[in-house]
CSV table of N, CA, C and O and ligand atoms in Angstrom, one decimal:
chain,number,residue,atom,x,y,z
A,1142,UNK,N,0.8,-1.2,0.0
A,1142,UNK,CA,0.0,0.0,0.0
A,1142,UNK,C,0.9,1.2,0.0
A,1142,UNK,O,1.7,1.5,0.8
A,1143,UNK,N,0.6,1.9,-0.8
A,1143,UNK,CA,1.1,3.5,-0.7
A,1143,UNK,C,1.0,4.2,0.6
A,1143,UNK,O,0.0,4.4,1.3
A,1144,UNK,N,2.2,4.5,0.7
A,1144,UNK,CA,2.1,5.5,2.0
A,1144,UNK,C,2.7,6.8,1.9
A,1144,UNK,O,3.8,7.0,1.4
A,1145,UNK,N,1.8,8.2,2.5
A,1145,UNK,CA,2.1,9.4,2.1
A,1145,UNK,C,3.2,10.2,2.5
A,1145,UNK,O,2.9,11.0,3.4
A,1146,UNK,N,4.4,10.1,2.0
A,1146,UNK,CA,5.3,11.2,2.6
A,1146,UNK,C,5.2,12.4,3.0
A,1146,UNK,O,4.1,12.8,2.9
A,1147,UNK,N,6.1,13.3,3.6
A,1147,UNK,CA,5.4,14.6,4.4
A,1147,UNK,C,4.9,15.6,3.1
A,1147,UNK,O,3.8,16.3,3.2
A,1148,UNK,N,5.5,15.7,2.3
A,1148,UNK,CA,4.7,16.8,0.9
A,1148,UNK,C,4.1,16.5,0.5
A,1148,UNK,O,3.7,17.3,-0.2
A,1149,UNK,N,3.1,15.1,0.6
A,1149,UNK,CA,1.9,14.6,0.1
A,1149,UNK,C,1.2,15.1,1.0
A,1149,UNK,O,0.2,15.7,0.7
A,1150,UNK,N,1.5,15.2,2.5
A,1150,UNK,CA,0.5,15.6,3.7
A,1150,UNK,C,0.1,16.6,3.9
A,1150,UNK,O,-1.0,17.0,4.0
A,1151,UNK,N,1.5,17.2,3.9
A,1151,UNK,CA,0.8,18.8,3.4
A,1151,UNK,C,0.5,19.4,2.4
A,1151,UNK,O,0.0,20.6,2.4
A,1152,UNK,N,0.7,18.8,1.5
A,1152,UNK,CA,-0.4,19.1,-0.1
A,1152,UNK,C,-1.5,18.9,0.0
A,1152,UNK,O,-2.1,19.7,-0.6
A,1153,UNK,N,-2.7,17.4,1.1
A,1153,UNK,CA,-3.7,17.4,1.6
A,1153,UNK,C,-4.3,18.2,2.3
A,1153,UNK,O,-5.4,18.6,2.0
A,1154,UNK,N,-3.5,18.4,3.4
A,1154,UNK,CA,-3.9,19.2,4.5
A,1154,UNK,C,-5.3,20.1,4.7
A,1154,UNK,O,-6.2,20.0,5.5
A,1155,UNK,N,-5.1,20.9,3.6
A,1155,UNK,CA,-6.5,21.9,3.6
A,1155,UNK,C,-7.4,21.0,3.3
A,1155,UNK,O,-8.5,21.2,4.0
A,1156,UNK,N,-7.4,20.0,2.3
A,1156,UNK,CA,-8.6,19.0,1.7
A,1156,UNK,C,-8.7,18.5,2.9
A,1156,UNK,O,-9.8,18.7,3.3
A,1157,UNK,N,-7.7,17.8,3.7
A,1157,UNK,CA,-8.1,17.3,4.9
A,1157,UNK,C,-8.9,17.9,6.2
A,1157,UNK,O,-9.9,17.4,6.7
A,1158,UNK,N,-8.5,18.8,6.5
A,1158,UNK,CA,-9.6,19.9,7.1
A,1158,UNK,C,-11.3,20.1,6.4
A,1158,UNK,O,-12.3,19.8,7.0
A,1159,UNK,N,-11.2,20.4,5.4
A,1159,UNK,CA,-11.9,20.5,4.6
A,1159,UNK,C,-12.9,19.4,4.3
A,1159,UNK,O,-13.9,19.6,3.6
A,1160,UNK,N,-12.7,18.5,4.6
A,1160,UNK,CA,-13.3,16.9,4.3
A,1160,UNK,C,-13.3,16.6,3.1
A,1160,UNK,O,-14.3,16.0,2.6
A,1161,UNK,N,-12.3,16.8,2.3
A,1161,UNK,CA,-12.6,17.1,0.5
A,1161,UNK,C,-12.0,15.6,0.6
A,1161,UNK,O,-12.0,15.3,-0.6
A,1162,UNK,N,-11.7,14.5,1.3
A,1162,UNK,CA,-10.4,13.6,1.2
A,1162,UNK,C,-11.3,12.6,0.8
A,1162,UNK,O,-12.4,12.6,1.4
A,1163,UNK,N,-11.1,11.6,-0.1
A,1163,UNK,CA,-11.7,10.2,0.2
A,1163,UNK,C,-11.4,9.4,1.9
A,1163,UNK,O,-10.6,9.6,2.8
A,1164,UNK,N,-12.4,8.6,1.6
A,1164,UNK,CA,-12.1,8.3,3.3
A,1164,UNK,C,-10.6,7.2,3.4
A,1164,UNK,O,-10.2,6.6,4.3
A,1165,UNK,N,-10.1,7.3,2.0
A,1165,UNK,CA,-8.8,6.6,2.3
A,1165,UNK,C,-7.5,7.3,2.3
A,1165,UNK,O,-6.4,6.9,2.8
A,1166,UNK,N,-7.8,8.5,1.6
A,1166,UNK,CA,-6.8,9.6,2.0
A,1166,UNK,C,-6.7,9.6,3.2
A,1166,UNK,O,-5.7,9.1,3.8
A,1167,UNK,N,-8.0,10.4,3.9
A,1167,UNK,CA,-8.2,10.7,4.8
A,1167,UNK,C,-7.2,9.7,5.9
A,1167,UNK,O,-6.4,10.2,6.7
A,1168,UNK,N,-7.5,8.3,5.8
A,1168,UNK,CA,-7.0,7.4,6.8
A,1168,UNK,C,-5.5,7.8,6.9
A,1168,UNK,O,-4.9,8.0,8.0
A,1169,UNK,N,-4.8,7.7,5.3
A,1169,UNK,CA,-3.6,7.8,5.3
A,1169,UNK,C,-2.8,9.0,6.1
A,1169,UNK,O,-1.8,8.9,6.8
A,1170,UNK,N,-3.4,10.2,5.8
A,1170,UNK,CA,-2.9,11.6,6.3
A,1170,UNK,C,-3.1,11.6,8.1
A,1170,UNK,O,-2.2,11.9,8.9
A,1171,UNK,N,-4.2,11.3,8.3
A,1171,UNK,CA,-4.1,10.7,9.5
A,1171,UNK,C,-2.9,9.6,10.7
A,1171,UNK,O,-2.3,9.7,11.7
A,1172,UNK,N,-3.0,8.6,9.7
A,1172,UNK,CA,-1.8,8.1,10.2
A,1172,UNK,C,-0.4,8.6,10.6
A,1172,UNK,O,0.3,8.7,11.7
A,1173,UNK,N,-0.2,8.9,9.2
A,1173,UNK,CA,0.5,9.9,8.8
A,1173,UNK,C,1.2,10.6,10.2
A,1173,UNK,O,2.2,10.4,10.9
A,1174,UNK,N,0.1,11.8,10.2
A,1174,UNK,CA,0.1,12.4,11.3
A,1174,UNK,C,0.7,11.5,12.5
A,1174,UNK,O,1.8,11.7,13.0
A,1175,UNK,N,-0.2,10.6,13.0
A,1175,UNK,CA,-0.1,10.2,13.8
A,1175,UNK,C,1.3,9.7,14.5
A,1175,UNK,O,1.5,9.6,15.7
A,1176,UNK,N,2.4,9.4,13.2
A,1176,UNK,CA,3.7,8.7,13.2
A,1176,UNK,C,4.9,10.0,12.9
A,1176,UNK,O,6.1,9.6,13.0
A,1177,UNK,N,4.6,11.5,12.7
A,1177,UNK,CA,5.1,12.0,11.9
A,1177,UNK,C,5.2,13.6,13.1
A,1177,UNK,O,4.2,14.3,13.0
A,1178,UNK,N,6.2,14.0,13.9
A,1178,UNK,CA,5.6,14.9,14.6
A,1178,UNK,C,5.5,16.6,13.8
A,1178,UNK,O,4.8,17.6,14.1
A,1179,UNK,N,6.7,16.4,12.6
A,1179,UNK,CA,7.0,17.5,12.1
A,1179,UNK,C,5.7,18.0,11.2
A,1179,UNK,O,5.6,19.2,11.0
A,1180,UNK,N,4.6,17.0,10.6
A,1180,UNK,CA,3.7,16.9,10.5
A,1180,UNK,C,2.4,17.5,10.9
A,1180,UNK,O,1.7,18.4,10.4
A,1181,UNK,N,2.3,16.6,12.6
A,1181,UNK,CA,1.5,16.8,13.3
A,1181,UNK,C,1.5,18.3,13.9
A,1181,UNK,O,0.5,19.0,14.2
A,1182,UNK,N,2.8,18.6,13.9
A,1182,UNK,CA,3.0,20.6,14.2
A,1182,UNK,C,2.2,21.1,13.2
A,1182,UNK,O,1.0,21.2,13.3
A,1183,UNK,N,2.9,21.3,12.0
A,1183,UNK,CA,2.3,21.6,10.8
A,1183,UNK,C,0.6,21.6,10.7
A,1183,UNK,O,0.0,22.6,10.3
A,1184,UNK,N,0.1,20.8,11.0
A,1184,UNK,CA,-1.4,20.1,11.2
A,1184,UNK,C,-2.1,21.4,12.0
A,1184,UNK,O,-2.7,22.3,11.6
A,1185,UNK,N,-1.7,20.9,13.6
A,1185,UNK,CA,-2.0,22.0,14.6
A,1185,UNK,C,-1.9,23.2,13.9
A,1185,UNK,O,-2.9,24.0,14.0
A,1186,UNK,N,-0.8,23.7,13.0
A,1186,UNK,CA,-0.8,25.0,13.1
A,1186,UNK,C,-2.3,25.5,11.9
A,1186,UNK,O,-3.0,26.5,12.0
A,1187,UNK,N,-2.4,24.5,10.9
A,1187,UNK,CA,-2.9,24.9,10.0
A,1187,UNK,C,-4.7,24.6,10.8
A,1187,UNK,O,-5.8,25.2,10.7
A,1188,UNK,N,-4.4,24.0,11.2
A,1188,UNK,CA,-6.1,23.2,12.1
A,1188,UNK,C,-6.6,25.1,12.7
A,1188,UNK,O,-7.6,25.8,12.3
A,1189,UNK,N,-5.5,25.6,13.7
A,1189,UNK,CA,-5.5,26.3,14.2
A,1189,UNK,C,-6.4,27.5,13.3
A,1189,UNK,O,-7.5,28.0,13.6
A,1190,UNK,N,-5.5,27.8,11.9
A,1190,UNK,CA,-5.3,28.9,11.6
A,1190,UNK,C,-7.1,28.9,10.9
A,1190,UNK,O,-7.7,30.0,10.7
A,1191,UNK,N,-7.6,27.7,10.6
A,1191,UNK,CA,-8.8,27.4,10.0
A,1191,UNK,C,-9.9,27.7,11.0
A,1191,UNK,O,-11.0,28.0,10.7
A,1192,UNK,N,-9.6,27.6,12.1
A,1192,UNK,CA,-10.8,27.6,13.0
A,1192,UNK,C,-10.9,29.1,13.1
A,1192,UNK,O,-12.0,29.6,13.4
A,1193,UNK,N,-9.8,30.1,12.9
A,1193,UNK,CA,-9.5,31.5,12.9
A,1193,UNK,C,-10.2,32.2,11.6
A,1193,UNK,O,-10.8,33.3,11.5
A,1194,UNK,N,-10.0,31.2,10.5
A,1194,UNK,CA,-10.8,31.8,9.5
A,1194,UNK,C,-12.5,31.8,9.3
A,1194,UNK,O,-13.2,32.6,8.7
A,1195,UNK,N,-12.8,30.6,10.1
A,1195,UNK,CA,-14.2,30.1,10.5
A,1195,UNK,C,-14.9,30.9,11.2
A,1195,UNK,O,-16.1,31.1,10.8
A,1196,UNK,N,-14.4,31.3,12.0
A,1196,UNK,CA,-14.8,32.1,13.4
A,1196,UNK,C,-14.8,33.6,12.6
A,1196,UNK,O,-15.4,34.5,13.1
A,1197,UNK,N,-14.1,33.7,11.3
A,1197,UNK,CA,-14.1,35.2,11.2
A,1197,UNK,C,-15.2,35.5,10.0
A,1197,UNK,O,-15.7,36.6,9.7
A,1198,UNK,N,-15.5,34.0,9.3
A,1198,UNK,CA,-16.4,34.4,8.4
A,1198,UNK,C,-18.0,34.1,9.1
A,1198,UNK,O,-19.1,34.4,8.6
A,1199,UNK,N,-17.9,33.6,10.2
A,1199,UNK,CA,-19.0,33.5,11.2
A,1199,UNK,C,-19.9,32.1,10.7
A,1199,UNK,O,-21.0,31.7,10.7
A,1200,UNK,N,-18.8,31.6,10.4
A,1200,UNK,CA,-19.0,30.2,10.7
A,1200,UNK,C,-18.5,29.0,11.5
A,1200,UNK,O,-17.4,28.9,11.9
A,1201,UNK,N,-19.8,27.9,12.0
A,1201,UNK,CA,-19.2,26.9,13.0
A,1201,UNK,C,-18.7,26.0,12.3
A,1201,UNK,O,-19.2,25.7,11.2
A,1202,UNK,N,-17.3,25.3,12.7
A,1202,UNK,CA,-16.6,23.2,12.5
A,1202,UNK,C,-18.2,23.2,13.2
A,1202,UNK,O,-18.9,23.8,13.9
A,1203,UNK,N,-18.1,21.9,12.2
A,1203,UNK,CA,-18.8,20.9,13.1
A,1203,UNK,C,-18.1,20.5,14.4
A,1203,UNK,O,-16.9,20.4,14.7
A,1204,UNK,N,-19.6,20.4,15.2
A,1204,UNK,CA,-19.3,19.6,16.7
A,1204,UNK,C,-18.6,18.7,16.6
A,1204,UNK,O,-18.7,17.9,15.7
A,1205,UNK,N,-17.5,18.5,17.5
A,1205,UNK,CA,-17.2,16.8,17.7
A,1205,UNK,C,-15.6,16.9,16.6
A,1205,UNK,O,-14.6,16.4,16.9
A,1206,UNK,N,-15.7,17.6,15.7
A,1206,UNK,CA,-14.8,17.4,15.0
A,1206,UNK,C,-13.1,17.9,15.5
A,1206,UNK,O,-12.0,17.3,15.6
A,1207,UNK,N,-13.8,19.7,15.8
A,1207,UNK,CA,-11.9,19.8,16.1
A,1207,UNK,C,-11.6,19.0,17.6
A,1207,UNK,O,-10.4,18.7,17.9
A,1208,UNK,N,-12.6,18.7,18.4
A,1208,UNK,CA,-12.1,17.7,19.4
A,1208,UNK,C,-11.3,16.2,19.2
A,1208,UNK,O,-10.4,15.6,19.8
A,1209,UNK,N,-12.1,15.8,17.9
A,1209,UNK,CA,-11.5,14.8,17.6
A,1209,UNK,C,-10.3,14.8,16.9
A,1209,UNK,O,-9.8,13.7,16.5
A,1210,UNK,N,-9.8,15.7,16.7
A,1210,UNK,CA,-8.5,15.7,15.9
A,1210,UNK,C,-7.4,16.2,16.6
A,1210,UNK,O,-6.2,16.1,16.4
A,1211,UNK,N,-8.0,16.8,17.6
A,1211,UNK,CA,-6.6,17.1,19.0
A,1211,UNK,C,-6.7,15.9,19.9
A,1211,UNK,O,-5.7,15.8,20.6
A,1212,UNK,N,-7.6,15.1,20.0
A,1212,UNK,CA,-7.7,13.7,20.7
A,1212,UNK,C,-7.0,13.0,20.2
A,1212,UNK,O,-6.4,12.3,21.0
A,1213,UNK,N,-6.7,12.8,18.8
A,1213,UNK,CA,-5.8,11.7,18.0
A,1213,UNK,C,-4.6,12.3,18.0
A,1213,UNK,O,-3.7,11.7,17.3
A,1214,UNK,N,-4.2,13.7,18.7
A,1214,UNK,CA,-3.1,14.0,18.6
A,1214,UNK,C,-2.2,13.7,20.2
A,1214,UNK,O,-1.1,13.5,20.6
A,1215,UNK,N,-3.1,13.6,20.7
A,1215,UNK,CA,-2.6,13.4,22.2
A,1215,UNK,C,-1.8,12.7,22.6
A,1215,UNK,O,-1.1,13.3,23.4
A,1216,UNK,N,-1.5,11.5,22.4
A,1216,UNK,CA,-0.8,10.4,22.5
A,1216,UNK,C,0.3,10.3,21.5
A,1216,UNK,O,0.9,9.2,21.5
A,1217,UNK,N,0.7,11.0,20.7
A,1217,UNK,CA,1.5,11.2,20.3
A,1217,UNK,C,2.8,12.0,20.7
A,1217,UNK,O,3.9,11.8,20.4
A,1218,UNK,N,2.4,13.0,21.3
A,1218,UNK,CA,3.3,14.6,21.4
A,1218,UNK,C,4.5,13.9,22.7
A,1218,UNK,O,5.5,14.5,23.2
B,361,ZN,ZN1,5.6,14.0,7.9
């Protein structure tokens, strides 16, 4: 199976936020993440900067969501 190096991850990234990913992307970038801390910085910072843009166009993330993505970060750092 293909697995995504860090310039594929962050070439996803926004799709990943974004939910644009097939759910197999999705799995991979995740992982990814999960194994990858320079990544997972990267991640946070961009997760971060999205919730800033959300908040300014006066729009909500779905519930549940950015919790769940700083939950799968936990156990890594
Ligand atoms: Zn990486």
């Amino acid at each position: 199976m293909h697995e995504m190096d860090c310039r594929e991850v962050i070439k996803h990234m926004a799709q990943y936020l974004d939910r644009e990913l097939s759910t197999k992307e999705q799995e991979e970038v995740q992982k990814h993440l999960g194994e990858c801390g320079s990544c997972a910085n990267a991640f946070r910072w961009e997760n971060s900067m999205l919730i800033l843009v959300k908040n300014c166009a006066g729009e909500e993330l779905p519930k549940g969501l950015t919790a769940r993505i700083f939950d799968s970060f936990d156990c890594c750092e």
